[in-house]
PDB file of C-alpha atoms and ligand atoms in Angstrom:
ATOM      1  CA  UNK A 215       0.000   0.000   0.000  1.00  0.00           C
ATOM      2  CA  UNK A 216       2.791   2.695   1.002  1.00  0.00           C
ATOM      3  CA  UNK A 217       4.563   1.695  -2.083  1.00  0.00           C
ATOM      4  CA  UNK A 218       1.857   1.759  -4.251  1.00  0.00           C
ATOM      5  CA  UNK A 219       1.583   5.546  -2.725  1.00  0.00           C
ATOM      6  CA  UNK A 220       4.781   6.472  -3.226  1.00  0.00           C
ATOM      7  CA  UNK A 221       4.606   5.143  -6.659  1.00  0.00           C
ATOM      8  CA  UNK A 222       1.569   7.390  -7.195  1.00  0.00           C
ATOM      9  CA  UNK A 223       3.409  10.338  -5.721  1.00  0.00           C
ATOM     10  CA  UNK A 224       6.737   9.240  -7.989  1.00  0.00           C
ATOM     11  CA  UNK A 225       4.107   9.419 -10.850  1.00  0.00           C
ATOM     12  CA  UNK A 226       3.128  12.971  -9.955  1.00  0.00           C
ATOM     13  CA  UNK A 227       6.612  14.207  -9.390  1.00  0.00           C
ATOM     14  CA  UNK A 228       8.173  12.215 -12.702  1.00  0.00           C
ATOM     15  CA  UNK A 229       5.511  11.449 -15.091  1.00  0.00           C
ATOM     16  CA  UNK A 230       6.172   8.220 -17.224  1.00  0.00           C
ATOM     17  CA  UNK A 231       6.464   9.216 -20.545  1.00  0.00           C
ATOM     18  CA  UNK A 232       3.919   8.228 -22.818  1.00  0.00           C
ATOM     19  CA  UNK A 233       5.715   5.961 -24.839  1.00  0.00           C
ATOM     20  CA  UNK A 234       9.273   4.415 -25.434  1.00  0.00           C
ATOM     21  CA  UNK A 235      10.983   4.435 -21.679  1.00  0.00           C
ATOM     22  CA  UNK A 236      14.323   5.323 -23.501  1.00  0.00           C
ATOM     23  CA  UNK A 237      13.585   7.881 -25.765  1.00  0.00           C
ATOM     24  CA  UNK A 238       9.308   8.547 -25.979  1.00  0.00           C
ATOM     25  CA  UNK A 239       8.771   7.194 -29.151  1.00  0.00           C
ATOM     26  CA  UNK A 240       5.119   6.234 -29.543  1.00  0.00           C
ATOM     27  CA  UNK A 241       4.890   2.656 -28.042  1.00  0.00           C
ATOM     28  CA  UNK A 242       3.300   0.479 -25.471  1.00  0.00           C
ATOM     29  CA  UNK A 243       5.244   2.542 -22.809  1.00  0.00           C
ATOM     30  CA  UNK A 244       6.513  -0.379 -21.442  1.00  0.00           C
ATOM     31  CA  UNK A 245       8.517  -1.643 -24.640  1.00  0.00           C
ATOM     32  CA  UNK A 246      12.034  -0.634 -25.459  1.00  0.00           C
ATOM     33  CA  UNK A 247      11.223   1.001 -28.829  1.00  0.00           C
ATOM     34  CA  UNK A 248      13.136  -0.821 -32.225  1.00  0.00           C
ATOM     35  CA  UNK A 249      15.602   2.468 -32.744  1.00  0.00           C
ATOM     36  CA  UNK A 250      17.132   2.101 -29.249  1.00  0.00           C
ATOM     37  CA  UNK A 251      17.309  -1.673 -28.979  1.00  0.00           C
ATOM     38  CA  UNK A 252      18.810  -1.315 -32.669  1.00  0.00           C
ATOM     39  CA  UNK A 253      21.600   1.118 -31.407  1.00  0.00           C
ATOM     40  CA  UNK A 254      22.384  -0.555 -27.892  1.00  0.00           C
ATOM     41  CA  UNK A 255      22.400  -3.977 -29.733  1.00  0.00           C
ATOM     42  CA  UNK A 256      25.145  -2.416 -32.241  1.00  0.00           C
ATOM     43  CA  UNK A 257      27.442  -2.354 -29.456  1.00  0.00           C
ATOM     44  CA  UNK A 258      27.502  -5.907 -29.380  1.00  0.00           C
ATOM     45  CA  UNK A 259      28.462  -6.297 -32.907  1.00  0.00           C
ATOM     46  CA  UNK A 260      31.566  -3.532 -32.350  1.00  0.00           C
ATOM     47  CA  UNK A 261      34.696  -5.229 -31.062  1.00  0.00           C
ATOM     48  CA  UNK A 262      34.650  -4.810 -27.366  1.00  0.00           C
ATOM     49  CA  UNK A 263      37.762  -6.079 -24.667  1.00  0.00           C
ATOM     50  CA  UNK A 264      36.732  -9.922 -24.160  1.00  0.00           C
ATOM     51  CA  UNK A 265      37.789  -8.879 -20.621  1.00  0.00           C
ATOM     52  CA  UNK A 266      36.567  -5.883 -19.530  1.00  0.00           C
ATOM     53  CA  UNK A 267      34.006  -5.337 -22.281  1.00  0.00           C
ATOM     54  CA  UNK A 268      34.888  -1.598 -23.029  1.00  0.00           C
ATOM     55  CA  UNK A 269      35.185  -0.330 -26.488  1.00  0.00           C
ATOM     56  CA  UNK A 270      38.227   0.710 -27.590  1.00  0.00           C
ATOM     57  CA  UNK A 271      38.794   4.614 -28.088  1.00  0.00           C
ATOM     58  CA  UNK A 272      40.073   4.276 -31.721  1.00  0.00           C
ATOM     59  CA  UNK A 273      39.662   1.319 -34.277  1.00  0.00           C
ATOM     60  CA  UNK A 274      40.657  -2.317 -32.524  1.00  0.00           C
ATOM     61  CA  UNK A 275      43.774  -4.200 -33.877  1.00  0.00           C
ATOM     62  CA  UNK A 276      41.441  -6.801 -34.764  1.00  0.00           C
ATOM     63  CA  UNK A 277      42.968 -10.269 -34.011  1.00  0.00           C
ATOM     64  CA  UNK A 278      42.732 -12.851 -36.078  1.00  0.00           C
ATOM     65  CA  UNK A 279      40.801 -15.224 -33.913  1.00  0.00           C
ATOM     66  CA  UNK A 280      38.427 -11.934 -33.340  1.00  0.00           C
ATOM     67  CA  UNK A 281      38.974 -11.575 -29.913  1.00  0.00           C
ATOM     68  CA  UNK A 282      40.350  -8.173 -28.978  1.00  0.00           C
ATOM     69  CA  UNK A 283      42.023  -7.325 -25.680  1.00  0.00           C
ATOM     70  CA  UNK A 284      42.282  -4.090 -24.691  1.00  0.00           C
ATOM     71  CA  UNK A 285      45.636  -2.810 -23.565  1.00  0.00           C
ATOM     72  CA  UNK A 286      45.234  -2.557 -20.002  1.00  0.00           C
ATOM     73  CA  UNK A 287      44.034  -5.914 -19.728  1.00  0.00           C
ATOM     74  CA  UNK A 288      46.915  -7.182 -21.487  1.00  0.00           C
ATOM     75  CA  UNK A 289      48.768  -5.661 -18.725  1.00  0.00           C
ATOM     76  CA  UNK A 290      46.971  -6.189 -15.367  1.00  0.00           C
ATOM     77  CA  UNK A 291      44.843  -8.706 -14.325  1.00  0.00           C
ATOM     78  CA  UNK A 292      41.635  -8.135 -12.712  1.00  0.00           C
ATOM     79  CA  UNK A 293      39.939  -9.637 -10.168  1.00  0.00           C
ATOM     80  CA  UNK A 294      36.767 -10.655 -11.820  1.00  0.00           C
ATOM     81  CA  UNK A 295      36.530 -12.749 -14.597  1.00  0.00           C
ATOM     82  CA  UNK A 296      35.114 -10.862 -17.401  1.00  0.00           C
ATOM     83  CA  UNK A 297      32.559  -8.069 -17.571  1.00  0.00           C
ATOM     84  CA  UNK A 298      29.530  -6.847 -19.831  1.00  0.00           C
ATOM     85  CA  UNK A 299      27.781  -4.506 -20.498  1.00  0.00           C
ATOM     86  CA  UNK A 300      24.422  -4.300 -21.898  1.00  0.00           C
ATOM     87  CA  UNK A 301      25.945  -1.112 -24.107  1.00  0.00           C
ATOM     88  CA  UNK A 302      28.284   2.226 -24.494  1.00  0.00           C
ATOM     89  CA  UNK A 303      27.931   5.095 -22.015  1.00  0.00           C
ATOM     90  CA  UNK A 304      27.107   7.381 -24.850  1.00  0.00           C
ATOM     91  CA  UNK A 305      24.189   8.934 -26.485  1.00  0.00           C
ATOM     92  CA  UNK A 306      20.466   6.865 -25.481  1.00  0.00           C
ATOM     93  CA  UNK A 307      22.193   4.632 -22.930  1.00  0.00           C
ATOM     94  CA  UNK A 308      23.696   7.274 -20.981  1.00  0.00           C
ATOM     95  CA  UNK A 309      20.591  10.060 -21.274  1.00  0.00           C
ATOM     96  CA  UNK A 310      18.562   7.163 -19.764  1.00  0.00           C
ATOM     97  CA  UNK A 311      20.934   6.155 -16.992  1.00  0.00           C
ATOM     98  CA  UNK A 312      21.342   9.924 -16.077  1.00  0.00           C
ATOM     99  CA  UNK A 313      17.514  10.147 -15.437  1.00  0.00           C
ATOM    100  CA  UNK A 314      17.633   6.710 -13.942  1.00  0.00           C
ATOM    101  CA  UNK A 315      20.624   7.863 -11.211  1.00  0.00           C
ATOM    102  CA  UNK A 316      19.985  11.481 -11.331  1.00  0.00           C
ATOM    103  CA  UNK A 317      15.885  12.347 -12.204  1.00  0.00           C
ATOM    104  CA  UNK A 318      14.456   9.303  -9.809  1.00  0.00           C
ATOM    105  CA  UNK A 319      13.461   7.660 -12.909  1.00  0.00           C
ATOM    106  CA  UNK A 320      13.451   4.057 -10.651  1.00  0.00           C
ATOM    107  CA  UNK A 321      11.578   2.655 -13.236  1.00  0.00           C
ATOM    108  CA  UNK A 322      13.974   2.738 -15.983  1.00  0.00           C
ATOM    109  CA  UNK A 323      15.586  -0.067 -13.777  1.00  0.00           C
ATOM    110  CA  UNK A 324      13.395  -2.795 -15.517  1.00  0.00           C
ATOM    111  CA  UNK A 325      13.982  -1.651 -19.377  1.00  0.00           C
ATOM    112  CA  UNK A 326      18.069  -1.303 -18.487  1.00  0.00           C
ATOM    113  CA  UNK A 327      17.987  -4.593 -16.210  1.00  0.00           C
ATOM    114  CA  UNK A 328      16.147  -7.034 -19.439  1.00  0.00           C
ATOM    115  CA  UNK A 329      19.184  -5.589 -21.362  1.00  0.00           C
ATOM    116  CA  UNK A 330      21.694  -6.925 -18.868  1.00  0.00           C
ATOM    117  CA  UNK A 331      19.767  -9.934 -18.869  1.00  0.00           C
ATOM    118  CA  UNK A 332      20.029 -10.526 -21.858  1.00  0.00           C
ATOM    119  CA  UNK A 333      23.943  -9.906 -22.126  1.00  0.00           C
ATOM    120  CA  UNK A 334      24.491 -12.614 -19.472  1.00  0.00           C
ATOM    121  CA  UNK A 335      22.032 -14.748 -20.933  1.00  0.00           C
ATOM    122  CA  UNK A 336      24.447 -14.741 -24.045  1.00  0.00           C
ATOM    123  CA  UNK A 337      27.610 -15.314 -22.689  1.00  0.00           C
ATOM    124  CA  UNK A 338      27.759 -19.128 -21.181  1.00  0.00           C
ATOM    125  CA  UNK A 339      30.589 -18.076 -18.701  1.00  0.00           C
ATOM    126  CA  UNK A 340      27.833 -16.231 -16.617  1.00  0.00           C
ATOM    127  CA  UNK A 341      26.026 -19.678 -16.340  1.00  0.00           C
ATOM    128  CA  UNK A 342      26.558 -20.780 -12.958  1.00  0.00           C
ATOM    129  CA  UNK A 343      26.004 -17.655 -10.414  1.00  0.00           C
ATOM    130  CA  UNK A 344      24.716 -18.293  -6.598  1.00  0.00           C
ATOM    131  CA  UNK A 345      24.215 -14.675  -5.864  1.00  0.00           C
ATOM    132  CA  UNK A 346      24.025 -11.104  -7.275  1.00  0.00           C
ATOM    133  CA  UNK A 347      25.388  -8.053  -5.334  1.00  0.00           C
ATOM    134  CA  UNK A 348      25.029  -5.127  -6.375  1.00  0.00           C
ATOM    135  CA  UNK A 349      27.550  -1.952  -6.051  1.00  0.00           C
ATOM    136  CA  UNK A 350      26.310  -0.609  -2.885  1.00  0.00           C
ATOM    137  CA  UNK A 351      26.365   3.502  -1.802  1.00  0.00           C
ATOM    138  CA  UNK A 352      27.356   4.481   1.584  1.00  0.00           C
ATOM    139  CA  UNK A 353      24.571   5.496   4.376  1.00  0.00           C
ATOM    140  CA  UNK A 354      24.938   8.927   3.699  1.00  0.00           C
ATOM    141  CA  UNK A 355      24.856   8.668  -0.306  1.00  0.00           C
ATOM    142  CA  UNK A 356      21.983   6.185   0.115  1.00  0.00           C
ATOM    143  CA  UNK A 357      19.756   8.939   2.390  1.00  0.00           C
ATOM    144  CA  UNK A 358      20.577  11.473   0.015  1.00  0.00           C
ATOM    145  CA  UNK A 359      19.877   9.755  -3.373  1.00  0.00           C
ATOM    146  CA  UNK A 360      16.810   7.923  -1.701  1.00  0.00           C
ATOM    147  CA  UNK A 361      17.551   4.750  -3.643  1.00  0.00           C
ATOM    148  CA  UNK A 362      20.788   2.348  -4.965  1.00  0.00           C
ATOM    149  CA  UNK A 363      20.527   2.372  -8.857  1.00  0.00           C
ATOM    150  CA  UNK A 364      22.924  -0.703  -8.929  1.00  0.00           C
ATOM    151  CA  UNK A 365      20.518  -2.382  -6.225  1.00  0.00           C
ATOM    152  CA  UNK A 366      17.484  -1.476  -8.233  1.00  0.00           C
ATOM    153  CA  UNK A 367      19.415  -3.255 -11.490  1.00  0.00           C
ATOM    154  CA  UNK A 368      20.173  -5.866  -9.187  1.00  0.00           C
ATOM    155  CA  UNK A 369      17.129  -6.422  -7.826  1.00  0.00           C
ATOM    156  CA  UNK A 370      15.614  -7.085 -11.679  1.00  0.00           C
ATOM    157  CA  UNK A 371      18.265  -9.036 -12.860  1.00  0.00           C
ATOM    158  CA  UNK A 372      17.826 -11.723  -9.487  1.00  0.00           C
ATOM    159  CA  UNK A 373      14.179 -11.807 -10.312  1.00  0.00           C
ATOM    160  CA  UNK A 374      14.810 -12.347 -14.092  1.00  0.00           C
ATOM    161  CA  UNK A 375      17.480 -15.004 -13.518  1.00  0.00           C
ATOM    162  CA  UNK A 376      15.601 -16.279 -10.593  1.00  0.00           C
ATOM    163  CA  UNK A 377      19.427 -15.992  -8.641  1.00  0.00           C
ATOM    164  CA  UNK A 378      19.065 -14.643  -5.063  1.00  0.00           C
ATOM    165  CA  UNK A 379      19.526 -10.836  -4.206  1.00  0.00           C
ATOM    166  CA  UNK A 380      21.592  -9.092  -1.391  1.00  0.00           C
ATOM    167  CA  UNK A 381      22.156  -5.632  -0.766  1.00  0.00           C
ATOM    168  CA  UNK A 382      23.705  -6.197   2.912  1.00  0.00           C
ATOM    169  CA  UNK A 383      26.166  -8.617   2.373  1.00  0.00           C
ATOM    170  CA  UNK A 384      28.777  -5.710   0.548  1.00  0.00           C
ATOM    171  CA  UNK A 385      28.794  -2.497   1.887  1.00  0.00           C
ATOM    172  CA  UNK A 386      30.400   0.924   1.308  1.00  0.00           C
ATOM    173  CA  UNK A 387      31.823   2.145   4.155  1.00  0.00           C
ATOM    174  CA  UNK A 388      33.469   5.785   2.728  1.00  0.00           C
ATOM    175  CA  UNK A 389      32.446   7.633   0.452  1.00  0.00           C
ATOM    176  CA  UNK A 390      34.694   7.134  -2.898  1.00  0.00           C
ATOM    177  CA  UNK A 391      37.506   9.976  -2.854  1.00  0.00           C
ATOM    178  CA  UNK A 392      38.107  12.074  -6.017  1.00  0.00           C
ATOM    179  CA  UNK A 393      40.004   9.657  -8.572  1.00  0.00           C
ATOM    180  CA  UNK A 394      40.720  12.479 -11.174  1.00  0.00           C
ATOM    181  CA  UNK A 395      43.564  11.949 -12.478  1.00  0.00           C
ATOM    182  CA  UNK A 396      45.004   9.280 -10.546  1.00  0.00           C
ATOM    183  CA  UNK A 397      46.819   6.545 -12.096  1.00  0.00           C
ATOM    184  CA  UNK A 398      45.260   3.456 -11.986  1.00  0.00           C
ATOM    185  CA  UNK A 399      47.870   1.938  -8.995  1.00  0.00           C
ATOM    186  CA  UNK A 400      46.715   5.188  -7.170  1.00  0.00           C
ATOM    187  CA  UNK A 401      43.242   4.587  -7.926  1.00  0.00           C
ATOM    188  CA  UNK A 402      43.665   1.484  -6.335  1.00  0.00           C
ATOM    189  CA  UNK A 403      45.138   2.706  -3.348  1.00  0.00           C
ATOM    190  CA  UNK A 404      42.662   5.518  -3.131  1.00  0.00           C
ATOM    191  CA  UNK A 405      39.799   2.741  -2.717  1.00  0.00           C
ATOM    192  CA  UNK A 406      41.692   0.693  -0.760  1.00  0.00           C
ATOM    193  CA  UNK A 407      39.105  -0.374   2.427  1.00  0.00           C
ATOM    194  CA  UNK A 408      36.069   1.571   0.846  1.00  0.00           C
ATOM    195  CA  UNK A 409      34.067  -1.424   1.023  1.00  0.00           C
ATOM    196  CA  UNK A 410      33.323  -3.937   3.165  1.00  0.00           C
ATOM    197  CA  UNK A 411      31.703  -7.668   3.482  1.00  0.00           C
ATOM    198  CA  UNK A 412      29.372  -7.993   6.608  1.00  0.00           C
ATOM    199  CA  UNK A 413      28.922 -11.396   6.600  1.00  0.00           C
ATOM    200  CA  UNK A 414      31.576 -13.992   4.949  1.00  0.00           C
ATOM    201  CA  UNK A 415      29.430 -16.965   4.869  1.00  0.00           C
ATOM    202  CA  UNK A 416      27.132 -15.924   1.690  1.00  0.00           C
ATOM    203  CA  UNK A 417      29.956 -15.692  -0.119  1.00  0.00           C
ATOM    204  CA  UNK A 418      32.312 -18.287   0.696  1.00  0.00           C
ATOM    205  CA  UNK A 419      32.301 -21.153  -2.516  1.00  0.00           C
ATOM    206  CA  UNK A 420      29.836 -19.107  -4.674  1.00  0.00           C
ATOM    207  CA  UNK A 421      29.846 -17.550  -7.767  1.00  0.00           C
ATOM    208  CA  UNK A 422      29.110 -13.833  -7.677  1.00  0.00           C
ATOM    209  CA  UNK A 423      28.022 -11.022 -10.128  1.00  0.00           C
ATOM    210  CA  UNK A 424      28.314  -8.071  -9.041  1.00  0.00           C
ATOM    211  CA  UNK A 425      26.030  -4.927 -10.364  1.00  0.00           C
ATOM    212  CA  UNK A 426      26.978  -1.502 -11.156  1.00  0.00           C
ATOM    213  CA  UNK A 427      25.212   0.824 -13.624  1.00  0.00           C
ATOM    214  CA  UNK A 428      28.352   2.063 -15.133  1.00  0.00           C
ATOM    215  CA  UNK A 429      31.806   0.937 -15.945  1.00  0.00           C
ATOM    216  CA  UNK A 430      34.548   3.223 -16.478  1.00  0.00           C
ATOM    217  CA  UNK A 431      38.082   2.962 -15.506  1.00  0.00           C
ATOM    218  CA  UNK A 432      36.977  -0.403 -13.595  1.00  0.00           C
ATOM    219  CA  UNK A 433      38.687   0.835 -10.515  1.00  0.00           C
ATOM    220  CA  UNK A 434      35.476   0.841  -8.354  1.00  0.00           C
ATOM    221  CA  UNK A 435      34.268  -2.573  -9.749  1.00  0.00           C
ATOM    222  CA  UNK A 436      37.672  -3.933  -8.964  1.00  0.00           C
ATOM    223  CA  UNK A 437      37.821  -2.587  -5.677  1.00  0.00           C
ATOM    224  CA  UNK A 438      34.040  -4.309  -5.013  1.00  0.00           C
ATOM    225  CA  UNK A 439      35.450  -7.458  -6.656  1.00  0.00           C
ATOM    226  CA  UNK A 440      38.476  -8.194  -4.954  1.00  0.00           C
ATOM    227  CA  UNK A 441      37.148  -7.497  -1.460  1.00  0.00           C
ATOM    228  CA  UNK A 442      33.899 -10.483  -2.391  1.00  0.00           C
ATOM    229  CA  UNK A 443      37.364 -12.656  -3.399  1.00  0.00           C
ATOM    230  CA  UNK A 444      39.000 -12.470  -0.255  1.00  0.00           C
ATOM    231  CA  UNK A 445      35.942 -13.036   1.559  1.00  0.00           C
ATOM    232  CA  UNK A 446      35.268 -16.213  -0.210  1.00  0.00           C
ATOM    233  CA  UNK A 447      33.862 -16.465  -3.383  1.00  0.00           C
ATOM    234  CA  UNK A 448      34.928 -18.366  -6.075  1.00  0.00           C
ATOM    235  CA  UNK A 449      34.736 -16.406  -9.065  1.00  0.00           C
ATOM    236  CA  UNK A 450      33.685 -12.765  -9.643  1.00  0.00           C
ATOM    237  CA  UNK A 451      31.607 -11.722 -12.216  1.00  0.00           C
ATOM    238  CA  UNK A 452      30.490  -7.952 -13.693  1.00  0.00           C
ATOM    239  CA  UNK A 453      27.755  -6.594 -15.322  1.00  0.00           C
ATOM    240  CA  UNK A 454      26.732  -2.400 -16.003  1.00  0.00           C
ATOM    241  CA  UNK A 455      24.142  -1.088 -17.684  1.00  0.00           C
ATOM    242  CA  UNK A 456      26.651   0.937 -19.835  1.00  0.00           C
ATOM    243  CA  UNK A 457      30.296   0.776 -20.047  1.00  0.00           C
ATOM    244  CA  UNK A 458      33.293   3.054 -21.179  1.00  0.00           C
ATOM    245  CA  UNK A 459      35.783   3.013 -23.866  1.00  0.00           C
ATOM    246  CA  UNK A 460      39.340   2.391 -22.876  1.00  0.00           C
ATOM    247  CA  UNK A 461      42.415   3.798 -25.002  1.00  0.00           C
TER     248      UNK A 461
HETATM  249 ZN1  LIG B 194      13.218   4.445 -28.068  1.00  0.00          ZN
HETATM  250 ZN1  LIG B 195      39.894  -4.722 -21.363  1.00  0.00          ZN
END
């Protein structure tokens, strides 16, 4: 009842627009209208990192085998496994996650969320996940924004998987400092002890994914990641609604 309220008051305050939740197009207003899905899907026709999933910034070397690895990847290692996006953070994709994070658009979560569903529906290496977790915001950042947009994304992709849900188990602890211009060792450093795991046992022998909306140098993901490893888990897995291009 209160949520169906608040809804009603959400309605008031953002009106759903009539038609295509990306971009208004007349439409069901439920239905991801044919232009968008035909420009997010042409993302995953580009050649993206088989690792991290960004695009590259220029033209990839393209390998012969077709796989393309992006340059830092050839150089670090992360600690997730791979990560996907369900498209660039440019043009539609990153209007609609800006009124998704920013304008309290919550319900763009379910239109973004069937994309990333069906990006780790595709790729069989996201087969076998026990749990999704989703980036979490500190206290503060959460009473301030009112909601998690990662836990929202999260939330939709555990009920379209049917994989269980848990926004306590990782938790932010300090806000992120400013990573301008850091280097990505520094970045590290910079998020060093930022997040937390509260309880060890749900993660100990799983497989996780963990949710963001965007990725962009991967320093934050990585950060998220490697604390789930030590506390456990098995293998790491990412997923964003949008990603980044890497040089
Ligand atoms: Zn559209
Ligand atoms: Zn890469």
């Amino acid at each position: 009842m209160i949520s169906t309220l608040w809804e009603s008051l959400l309605d008031l305050l953002f009106p759903p627009r009539p038609g295509c939740p990306f971009c208004g197009a007349p439409g069901s207003g439920t239905e991801v209208c044919c232009t968008c899905l035909s420009t997010i899907s042409g993302y995953r026709l580009e050649p993206h990192c088989c690792l991290c999933g960004r695009l590259p910034e220029k033209m990839a070397p393209s390998a012969p085998d077709g796989y393309y690895l992006c340059s830092e990847c050839r150089r670090h290692g992360w600690p997730f496994v791979l990560a996907r996006a369900a498209g660039p953070y440019e043009g539609i994709l990153k209007e609609v996650i800006h009124r998704f994070k920013y304008g309290g658009s919550r319900r763009l979560a379910v239109p973004l969320a069937a994309l990333m569903v069906e990006v780790l529906l595709s790729e069989t290496l996201y087969a076998n996940i026990d749990l999704v977790l989703p980036v979490p915001l500190t206290y503060n950042k959460l009473r301030r924004r009112g909601f998690n947009q990662a836990g929202l994304l999260a939330k939709e992709i555990g009920s379209g998987l049917k994989i269980p849900v848990s926004g306590s188990v990782l938790v932010k602890i300090t806000d992120t400092p400013s990573q301008t211009g850091l280097s990505r060792a520094a970045r590290e450093i910079n998020l060093k002890n930022v997040f937390k795991v509260t309880d060890a046992r749900y993660l100990q022998g799983k497989n996780i994914l963990i949710v963001d909306d965007v990725f962009t140098t991967g320093s934050t993901m990585s950060s998220a990641a490697a604390v789930v490893k030590r506390a456990g888990a098995v293998q790491v897995f990412v997923v964003t609604a949008a990603t980044g291009r890497c040089s």
